PDB file of C-alpha atoms in Angstrom:
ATOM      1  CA  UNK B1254    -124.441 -63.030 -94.101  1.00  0.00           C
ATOM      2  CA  UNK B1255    -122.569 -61.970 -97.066  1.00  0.00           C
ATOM      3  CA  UNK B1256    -122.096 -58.660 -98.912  1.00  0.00           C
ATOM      4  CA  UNK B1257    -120.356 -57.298-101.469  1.00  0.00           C
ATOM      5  CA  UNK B1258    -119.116 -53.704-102.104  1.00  0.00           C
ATOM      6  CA  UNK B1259    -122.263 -52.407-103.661  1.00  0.00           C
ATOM      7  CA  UNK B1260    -124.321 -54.123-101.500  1.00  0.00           C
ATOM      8  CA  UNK B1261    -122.725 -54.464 -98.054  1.00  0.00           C
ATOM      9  CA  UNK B1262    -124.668 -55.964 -95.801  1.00  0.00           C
ATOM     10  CA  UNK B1263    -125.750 -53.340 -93.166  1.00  0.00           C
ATOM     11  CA  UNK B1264    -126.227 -53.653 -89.418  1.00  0.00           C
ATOM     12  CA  UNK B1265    -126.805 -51.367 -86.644  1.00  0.00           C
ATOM     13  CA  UNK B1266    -125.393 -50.652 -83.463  1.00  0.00           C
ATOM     14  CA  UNK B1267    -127.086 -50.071 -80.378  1.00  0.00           C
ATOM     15  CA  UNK B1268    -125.007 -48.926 -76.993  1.00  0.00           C
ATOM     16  CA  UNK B1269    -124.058 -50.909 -73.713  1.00  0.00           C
ATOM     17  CA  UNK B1270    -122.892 -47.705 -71.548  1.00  0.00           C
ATOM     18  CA  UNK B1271    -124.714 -43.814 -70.849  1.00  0.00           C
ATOM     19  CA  UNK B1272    -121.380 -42.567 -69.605  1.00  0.00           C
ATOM     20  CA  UNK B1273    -119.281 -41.237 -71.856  1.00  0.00           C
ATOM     21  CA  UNK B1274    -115.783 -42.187 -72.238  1.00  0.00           C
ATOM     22  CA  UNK B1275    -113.255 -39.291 -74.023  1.00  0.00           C
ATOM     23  CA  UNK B1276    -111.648 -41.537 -75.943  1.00  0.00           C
ATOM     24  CA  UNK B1277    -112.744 -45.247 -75.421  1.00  0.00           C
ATOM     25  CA  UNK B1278    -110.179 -47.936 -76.442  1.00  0.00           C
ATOM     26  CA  UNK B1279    -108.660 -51.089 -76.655  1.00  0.00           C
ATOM     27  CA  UNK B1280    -111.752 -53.192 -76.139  1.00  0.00           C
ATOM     28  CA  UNK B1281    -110.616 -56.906 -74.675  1.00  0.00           C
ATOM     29  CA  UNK B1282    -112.855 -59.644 -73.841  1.00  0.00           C
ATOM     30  CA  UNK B1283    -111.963 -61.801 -70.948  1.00  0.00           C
ATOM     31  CA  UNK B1284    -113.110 -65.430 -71.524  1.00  0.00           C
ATOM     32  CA  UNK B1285    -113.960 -65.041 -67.360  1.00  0.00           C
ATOM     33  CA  UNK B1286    -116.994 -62.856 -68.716  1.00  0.00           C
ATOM     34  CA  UNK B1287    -115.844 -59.779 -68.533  1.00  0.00           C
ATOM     35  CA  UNK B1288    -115.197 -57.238 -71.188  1.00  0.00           C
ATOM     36  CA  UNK B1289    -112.851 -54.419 -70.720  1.00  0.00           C
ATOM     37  CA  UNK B1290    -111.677 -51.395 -72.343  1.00  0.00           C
ATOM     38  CA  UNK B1291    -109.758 -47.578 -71.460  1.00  0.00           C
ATOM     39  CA  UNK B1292    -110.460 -44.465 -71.483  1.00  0.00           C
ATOM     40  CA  UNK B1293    -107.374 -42.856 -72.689  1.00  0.00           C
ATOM     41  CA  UNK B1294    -107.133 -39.106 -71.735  1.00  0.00           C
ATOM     42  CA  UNK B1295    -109.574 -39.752 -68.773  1.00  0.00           C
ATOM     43  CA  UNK B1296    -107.457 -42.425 -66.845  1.00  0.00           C
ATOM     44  CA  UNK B1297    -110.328 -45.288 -66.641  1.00  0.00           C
ATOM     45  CA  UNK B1298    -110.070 -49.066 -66.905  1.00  0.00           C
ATOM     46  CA  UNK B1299    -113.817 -49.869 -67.447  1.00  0.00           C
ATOM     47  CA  UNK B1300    -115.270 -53.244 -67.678  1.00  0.00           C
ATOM     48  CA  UNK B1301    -118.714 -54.320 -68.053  1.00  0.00           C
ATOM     49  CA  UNK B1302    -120.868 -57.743 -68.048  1.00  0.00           C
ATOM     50  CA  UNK B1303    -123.291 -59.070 -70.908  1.00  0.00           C
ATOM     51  CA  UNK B1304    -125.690 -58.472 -68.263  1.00  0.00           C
ATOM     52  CA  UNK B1305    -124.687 -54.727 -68.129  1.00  0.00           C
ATOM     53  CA  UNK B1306    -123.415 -54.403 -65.169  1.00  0.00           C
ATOM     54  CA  UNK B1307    -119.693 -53.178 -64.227  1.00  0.00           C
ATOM     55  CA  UNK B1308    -117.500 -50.954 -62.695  1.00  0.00           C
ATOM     56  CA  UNK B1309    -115.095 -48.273 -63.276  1.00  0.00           C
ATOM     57  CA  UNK B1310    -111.397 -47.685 -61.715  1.00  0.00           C
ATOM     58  CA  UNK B1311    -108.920 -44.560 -62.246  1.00  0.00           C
ATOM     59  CA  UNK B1312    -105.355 -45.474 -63.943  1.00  0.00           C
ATOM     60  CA  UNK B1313    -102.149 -44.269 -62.171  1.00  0.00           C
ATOM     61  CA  UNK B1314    -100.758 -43.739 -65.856  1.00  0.00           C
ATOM     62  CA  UNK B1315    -102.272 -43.018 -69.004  1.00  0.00           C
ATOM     63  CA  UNK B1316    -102.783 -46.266 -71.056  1.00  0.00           C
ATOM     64  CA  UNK B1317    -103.602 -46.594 -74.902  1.00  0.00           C
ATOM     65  CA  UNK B1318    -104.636 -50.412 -74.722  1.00  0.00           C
ATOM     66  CA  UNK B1319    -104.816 -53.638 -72.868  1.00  0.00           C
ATOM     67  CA  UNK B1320    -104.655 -57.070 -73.433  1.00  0.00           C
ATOM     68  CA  UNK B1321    -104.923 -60.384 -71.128  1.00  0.00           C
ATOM     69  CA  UNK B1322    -101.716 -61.046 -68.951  1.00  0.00           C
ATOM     70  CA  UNK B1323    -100.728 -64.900 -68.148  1.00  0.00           C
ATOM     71  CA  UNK B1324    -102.183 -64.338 -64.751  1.00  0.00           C
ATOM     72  CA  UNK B1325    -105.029 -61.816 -63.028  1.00  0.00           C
ATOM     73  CA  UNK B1326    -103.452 -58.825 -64.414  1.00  0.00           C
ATOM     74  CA  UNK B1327    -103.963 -57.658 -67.940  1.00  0.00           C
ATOM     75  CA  UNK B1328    -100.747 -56.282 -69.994  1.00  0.00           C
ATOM     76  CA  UNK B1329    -101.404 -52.364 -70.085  1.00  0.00           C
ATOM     77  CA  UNK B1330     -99.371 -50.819 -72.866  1.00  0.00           C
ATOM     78  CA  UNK B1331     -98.233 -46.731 -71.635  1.00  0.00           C
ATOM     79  CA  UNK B1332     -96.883 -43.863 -73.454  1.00  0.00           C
ATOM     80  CA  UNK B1333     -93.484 -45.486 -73.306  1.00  0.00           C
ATOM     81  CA  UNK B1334     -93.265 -49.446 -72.934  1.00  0.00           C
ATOM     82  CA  UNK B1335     -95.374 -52.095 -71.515  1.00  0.00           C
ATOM     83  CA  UNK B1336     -96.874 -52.408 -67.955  1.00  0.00           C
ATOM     84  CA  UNK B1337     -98.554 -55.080 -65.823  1.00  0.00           C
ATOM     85  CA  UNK B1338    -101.988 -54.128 -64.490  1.00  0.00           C
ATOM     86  CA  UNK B1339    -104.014 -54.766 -61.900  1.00  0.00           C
ATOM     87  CA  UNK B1340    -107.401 -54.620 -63.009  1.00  0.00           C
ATOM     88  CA  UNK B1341    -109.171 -54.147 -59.475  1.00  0.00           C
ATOM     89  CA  UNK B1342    -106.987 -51.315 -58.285  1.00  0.00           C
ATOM     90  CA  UNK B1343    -105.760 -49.384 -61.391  1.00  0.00           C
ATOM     91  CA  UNK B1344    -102.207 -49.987 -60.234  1.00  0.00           C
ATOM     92  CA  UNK B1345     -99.476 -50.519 -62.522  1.00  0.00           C
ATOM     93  CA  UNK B1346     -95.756 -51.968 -62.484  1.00  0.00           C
ATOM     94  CA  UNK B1347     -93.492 -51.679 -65.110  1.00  0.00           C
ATOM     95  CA  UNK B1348     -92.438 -54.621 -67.610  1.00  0.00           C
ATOM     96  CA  UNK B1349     -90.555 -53.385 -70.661  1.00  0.00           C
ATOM     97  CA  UNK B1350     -89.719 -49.994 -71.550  1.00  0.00           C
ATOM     98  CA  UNK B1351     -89.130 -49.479 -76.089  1.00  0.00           C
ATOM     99  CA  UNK B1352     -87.182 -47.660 -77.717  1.00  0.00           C
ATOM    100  CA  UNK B1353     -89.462 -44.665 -79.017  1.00  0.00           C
ATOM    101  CA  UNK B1354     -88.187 -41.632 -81.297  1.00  0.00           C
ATOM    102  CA  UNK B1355     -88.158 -38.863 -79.852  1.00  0.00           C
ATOM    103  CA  UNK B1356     -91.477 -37.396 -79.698  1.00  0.00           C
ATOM    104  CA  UNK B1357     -93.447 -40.799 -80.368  1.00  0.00           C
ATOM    105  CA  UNK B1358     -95.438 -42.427 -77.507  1.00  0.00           C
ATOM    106  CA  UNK B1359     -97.087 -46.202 -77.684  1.00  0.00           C
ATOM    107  CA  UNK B1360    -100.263 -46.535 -79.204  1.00  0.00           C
ATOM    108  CA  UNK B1361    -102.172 -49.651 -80.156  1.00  0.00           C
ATOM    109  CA  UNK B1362    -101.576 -53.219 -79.597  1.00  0.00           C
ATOM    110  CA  UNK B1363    -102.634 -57.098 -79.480  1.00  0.00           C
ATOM    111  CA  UNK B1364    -101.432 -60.607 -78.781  1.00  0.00           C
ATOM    112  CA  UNK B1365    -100.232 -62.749 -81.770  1.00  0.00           C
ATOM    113  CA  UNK B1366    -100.949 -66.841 -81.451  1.00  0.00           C
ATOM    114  CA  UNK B1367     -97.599 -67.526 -79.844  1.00  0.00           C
ATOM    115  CA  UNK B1368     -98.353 -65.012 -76.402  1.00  0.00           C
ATOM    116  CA  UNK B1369     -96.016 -62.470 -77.933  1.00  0.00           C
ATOM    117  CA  UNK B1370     -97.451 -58.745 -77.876  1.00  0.00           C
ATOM    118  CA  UNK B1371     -96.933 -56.541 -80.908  1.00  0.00           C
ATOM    119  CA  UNK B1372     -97.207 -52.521 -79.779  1.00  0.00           C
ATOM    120  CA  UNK B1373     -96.794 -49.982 -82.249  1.00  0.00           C
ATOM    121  CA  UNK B1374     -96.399 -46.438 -81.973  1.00  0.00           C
ATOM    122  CA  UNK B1375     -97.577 -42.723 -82.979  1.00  0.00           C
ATOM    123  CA  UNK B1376     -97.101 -38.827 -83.453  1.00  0.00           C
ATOM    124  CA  UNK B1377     -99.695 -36.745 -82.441  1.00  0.00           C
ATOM    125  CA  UNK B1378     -98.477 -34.845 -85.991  1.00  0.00           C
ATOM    126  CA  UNK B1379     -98.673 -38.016 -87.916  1.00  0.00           C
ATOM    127  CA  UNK B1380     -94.460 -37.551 -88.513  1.00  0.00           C
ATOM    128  CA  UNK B1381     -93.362 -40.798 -90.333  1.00  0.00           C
ATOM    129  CA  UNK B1382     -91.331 -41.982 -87.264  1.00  0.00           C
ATOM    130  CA  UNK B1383     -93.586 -44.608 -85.381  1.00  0.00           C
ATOM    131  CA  UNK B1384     -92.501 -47.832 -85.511  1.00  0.00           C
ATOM    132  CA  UNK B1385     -94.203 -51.170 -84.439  1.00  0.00           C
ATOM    133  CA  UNK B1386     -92.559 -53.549 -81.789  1.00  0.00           C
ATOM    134  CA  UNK B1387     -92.573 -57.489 -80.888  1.00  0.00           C
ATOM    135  CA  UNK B1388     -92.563 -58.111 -77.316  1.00  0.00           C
ATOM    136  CA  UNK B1389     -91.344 -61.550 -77.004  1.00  0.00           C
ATOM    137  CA  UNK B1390     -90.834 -62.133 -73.081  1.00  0.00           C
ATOM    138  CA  UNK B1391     -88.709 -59.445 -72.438  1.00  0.00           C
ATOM    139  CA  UNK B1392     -86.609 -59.438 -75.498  1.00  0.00           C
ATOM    140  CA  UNK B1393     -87.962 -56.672 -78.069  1.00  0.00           C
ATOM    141  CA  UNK B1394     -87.459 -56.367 -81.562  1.00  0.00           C
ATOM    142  CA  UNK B1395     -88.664 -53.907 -83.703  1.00  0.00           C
ATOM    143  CA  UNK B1396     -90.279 -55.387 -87.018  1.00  0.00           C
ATOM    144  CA  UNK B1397     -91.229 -52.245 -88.984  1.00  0.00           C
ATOM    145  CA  UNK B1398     -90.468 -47.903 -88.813  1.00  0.00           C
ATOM    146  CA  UNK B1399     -91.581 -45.495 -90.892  1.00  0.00           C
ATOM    147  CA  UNK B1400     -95.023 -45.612 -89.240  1.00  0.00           C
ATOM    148  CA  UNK B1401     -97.166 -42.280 -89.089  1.00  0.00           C
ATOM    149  CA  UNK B1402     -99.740 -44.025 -86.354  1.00  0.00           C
ATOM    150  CA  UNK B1403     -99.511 -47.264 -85.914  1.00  0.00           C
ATOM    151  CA  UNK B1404    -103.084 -48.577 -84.640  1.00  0.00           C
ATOM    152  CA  UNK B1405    -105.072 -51.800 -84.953  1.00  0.00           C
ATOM    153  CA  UNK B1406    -103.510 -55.262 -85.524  1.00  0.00           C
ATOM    154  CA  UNK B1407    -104.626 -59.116 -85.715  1.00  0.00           C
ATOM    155  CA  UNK B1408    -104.341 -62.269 -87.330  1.00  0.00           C
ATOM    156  CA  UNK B1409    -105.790 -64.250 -89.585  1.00  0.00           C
ATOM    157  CA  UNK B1410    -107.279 -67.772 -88.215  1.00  0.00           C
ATOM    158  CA  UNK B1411    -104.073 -69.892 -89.241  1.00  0.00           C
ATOM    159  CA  UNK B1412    -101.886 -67.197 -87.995  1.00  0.00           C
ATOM    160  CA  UNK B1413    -100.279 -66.835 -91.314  1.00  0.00           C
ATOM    161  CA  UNK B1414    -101.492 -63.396 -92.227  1.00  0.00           C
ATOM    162  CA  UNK B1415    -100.918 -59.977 -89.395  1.00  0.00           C
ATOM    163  CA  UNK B1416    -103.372 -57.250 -90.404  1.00  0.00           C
ATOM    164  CA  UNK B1417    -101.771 -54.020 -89.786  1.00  0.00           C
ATOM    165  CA  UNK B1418    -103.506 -50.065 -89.425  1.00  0.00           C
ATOM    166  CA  UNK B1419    -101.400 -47.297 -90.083  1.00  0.00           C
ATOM    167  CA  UNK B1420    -104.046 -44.370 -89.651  1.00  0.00           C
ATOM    168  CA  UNK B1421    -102.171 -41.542 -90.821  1.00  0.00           C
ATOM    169  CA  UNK B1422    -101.134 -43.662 -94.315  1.00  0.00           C
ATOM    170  CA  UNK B1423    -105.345 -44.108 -94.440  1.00  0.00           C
ATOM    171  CA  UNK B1424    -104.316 -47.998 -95.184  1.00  0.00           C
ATOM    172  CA  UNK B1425    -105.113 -51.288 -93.746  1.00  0.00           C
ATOM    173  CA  UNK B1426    -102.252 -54.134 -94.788  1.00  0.00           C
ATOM    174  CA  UNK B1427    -101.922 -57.381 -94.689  1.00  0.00           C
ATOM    175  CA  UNK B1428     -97.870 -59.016 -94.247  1.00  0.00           C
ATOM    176  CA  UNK B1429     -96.798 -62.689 -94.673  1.00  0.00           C
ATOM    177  CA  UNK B1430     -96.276 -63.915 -90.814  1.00  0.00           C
ATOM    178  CA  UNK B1431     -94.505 -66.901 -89.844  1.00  0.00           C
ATOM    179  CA  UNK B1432     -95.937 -67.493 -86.295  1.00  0.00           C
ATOM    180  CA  UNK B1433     -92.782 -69.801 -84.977  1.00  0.00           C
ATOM    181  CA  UNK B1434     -90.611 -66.798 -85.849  1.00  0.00           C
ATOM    182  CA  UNK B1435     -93.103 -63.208 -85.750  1.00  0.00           C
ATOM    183  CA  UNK B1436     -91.214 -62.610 -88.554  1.00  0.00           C
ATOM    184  CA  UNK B1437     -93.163 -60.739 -91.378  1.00  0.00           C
ATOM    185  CA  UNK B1438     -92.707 -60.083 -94.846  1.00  0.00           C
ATOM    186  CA  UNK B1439     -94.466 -58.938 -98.204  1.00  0.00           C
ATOM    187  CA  UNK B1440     -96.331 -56.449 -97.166  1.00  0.00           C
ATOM    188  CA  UNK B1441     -99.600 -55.398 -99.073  1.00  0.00           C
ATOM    189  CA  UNK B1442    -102.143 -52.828 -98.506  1.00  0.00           C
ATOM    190  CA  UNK B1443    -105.670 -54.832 -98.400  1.00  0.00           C
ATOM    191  CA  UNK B1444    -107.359 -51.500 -98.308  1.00  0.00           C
ATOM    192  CA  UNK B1445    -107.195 -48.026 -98.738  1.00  0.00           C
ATOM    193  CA  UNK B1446    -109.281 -45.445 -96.699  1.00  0.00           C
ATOM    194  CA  UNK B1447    -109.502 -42.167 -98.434  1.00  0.00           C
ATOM    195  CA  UNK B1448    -109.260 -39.355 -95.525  1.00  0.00           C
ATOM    196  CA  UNK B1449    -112.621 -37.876 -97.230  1.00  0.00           C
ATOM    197  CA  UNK B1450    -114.071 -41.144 -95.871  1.00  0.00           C
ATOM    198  CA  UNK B1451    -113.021 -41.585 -93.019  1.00  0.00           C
ATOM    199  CA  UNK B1452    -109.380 -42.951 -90.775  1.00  0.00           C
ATOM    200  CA  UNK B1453    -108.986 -47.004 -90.320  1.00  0.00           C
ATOM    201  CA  UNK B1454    -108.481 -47.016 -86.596  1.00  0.00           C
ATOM    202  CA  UNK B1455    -108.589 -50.568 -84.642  1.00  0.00           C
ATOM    203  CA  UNK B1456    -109.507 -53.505 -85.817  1.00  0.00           C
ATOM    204  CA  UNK B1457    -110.117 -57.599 -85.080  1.00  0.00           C
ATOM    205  CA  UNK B1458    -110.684 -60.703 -87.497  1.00  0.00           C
ATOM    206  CA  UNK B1459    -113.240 -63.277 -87.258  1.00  0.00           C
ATOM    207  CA  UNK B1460    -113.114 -67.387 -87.015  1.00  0.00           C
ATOM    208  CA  UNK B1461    -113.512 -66.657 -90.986  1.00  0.00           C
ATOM    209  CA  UNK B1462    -111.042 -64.647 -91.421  1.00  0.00           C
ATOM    210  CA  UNK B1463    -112.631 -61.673 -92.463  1.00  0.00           C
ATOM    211  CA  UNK B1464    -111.561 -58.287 -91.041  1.00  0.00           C
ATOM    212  CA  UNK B1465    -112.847 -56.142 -89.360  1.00  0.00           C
ATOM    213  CA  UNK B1466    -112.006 -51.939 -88.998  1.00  0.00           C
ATOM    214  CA  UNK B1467    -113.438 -49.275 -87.119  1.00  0.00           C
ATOM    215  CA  UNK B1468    -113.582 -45.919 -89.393  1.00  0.00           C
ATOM    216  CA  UNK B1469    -113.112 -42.468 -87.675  1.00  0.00           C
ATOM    217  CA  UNK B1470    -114.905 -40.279 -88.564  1.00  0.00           C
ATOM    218  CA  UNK B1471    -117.538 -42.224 -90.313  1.00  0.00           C
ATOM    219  CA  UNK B1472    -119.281 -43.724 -88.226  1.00  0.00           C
ATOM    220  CA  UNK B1473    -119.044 -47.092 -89.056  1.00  0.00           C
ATOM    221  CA  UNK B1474    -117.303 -50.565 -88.507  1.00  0.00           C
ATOM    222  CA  UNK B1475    -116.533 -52.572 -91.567  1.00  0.00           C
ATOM    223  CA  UNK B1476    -116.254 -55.847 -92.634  1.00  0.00           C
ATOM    224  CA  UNK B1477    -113.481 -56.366 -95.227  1.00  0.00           C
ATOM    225  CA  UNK B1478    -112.926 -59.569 -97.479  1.00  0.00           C
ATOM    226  CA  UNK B1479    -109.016 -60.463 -96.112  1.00  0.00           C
ATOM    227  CA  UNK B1480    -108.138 -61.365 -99.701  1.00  0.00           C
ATOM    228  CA  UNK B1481    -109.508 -58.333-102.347  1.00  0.00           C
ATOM    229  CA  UNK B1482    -109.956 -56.034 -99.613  1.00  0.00           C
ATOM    230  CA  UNK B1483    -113.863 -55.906-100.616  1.00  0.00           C
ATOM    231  CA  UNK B1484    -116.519 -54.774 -97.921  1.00  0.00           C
ATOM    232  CA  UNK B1485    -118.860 -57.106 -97.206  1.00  0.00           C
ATOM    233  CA  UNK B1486    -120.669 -55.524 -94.433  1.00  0.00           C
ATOM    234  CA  UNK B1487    -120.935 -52.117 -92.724  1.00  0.00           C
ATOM    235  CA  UNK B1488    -122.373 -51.806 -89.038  1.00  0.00           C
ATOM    236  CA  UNK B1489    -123.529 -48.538 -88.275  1.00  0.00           C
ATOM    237  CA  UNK B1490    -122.701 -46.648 -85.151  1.00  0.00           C
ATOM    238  CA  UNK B1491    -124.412 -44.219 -83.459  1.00  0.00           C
ATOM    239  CA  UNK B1492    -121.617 -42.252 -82.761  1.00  0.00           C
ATOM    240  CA  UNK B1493    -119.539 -40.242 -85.651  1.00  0.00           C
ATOM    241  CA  UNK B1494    -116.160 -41.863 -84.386  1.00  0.00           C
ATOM    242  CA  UNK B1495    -115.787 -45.107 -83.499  1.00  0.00           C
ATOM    243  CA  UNK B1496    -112.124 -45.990 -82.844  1.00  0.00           C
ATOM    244  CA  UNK B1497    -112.133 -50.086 -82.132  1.00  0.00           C
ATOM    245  CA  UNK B1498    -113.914 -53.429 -81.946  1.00  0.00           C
ATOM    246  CA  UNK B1499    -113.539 -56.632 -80.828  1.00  0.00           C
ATOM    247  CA  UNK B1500    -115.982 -59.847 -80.539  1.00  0.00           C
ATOM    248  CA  UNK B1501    -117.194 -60.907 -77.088  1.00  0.00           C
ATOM    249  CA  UNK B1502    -119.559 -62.685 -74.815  1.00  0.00           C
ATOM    250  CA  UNK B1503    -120.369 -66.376 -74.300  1.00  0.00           C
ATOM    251  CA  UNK B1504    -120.011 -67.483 -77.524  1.00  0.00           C
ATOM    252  CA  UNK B1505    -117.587 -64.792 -79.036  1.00  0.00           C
ATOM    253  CA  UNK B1506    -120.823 -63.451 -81.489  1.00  0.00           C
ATOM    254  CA  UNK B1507    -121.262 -60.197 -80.383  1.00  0.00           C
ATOM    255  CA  UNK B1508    -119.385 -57.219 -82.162  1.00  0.00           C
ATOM    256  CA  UNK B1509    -118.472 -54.663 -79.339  1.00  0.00           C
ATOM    257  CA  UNK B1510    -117.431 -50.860 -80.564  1.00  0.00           C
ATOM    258  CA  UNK B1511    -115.822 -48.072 -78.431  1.00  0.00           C
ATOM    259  CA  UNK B1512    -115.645 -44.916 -80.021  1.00  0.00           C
ATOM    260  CA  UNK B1513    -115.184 -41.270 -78.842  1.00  0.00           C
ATOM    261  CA  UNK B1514    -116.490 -38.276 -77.810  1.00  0.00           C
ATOM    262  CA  UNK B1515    -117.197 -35.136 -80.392  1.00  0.00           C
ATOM    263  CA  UNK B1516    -118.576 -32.395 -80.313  1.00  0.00           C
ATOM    264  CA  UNK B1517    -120.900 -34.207 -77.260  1.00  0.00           C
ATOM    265  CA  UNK B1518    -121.553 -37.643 -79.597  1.00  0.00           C
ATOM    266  CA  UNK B1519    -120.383 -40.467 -79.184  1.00  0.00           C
ATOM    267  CA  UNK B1520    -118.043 -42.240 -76.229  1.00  0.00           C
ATOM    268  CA  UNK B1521    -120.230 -45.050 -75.547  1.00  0.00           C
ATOM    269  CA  UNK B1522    -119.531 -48.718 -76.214  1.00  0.00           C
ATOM    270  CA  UNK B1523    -121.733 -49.980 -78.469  1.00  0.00           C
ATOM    271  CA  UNK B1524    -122.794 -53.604 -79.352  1.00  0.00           C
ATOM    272  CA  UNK B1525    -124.008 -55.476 -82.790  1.00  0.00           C
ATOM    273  CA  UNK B1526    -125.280 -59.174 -83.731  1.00  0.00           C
ATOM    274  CA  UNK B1527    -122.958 -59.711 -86.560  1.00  0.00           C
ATOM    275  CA  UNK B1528    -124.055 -63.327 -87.684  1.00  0.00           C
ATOM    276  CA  UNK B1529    -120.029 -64.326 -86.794  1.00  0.00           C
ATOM    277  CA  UNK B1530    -118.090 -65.486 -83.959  1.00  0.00           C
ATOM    278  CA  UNK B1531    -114.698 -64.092 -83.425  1.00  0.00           C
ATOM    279  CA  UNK B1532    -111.515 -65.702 -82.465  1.00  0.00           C
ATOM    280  CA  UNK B1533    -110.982 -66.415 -78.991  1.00  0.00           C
ATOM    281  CA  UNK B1534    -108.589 -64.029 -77.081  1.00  0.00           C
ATOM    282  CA  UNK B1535    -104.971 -64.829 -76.649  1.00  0.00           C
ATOM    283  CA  UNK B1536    -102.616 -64.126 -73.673  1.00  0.00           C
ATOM    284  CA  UNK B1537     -99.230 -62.974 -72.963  1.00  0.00           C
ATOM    285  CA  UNK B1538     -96.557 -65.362 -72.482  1.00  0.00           C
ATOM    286  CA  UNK B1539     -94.144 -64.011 -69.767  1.00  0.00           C
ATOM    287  CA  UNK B1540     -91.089 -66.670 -70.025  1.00  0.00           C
ATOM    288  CA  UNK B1541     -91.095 -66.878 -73.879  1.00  0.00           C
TER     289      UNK B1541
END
């Protein structure tokens, strides 16, 4: 399906869950059939099947987002470094601890095509001291500051492009990414999202490249041309804050959305047939 900016394409959402997460996260898709995603201020690790079915388990630490580990466990990020998890129990064990400013805790995160894990970080006052990490292994290096809240990152197909959120700038950029290296460069803003709108929170990119970002605050998920920036499509969500997305099941063609709770809407996941697959998910090397 394509769109253009006066005439995205719209699609609706319809939910998965009736409980309500506080703030749902991080949604991952485990190619075992499984997808997962956190409830931050509540302590949860849910998961659920594309039959509907799954369970829900209480975190010993509060976690922001998760991704798939080289084994069982899935790669929790926490208010201060990175974590292994054990899906089954909630348990966690530490693996890397970053070097946060003072009064900036870990927010957001994903895997980029090599297994490395890029984590950025926040203010609760949006204060222009986040930065955003690369988790190579053990080794960390820090590949950007300045941040106000660093959210939602991907890559494009080739792995050339990293799409980047800072929510408290209102932009979505794109930077020049050399995958043998994670180094970046040339940064450009591919969108802006006017605060009257709405905030860019997470994101994901599809097997053609486009992007796609949940808006807070709006109510919708769009679908952004990864060149001009242009929306193509907008999937609406019954819920006035979505915060992430991710493709999932079988075949990688359904949109999932986790959003949170306001004023008694929202906090459900949500689901949409988008007409595109995603990209399958990518794991966490441990001996880079």
């Amino acid at each position: 399906m394509i769109g253009s900016e006066r005439s995205p394409v719209l699609c609706p959402a319809e939910s998965v869950t009736t409980a309500a997460s506080e703030l749902g996260e991080s949604p991952l898709w485990d190619p075992a059939g499984v997808l997962y995603w956190v409830d931050i201020p509540g302590l949860r690790l849910h998961n659920v099947m594309p039959s509907g079915s799954g369970v829900s388990v209480g975190l010993d630490v509060r976690i922001s987002a998760v991704e798939l580990g080289p084994g069982d466990d899935l790669l929790a990020v926490t208010e201060r470094g990175l974590a292994w998890l054990d899906p089954r129990s909630g348990r966690t064990s530490p693996v890397v601890e970053l070097p946060l400013e003072p009064g900036a805790r870990m927010n957001d995160a994903a895997i980029d095509p090599r297994g490395r894990c890029w984590a950025g970080s926040a203010t609760h006052d949006h204060r222009r001291i986040g930065s955003l990490f690369c988790v190579a292994g053990r080794s960390v290096a820090v590949a950007a500051r300045g941040l106000g809240m660093s959210n939602g990152l991907d890559w494009s197909p080739d792995g050339q492009v990293l799409y980047h959120v800072d929510t408290a700038a209102g932009n979505i950029s794109a930077w020049r990414y050399r995958p043998a290296t994670g180094e970046v460069s040339g940064r450009r803003v591919l969108r802006h999202v006017s605060s009257r709108v709405g905030l860019p929170d997470g994101l994901t990119v599809d097997a053609e490249g486009a992007v796609w970002v949940a808006i807070w605050g709006a109510g919708q998920v769009w679908r952004l041309d990864p060149v001009s920036g242009e929306r193509l499509m907008t999937v609406d969500v019954p819920a006035a804050c979505p915060t992430s997305c991710v493709f999932g099941g079988p075949d990688l063609d359904v949109l999932y959305v986790t959003s949170a709770r306001q004023d008694g809407d929202g906090g459900l996941l949500y689901r949409a047939e988008v007409g595109v697959r995603g990209i399958p998910p990518r794991r966490f090397v441990e001996g880079f």
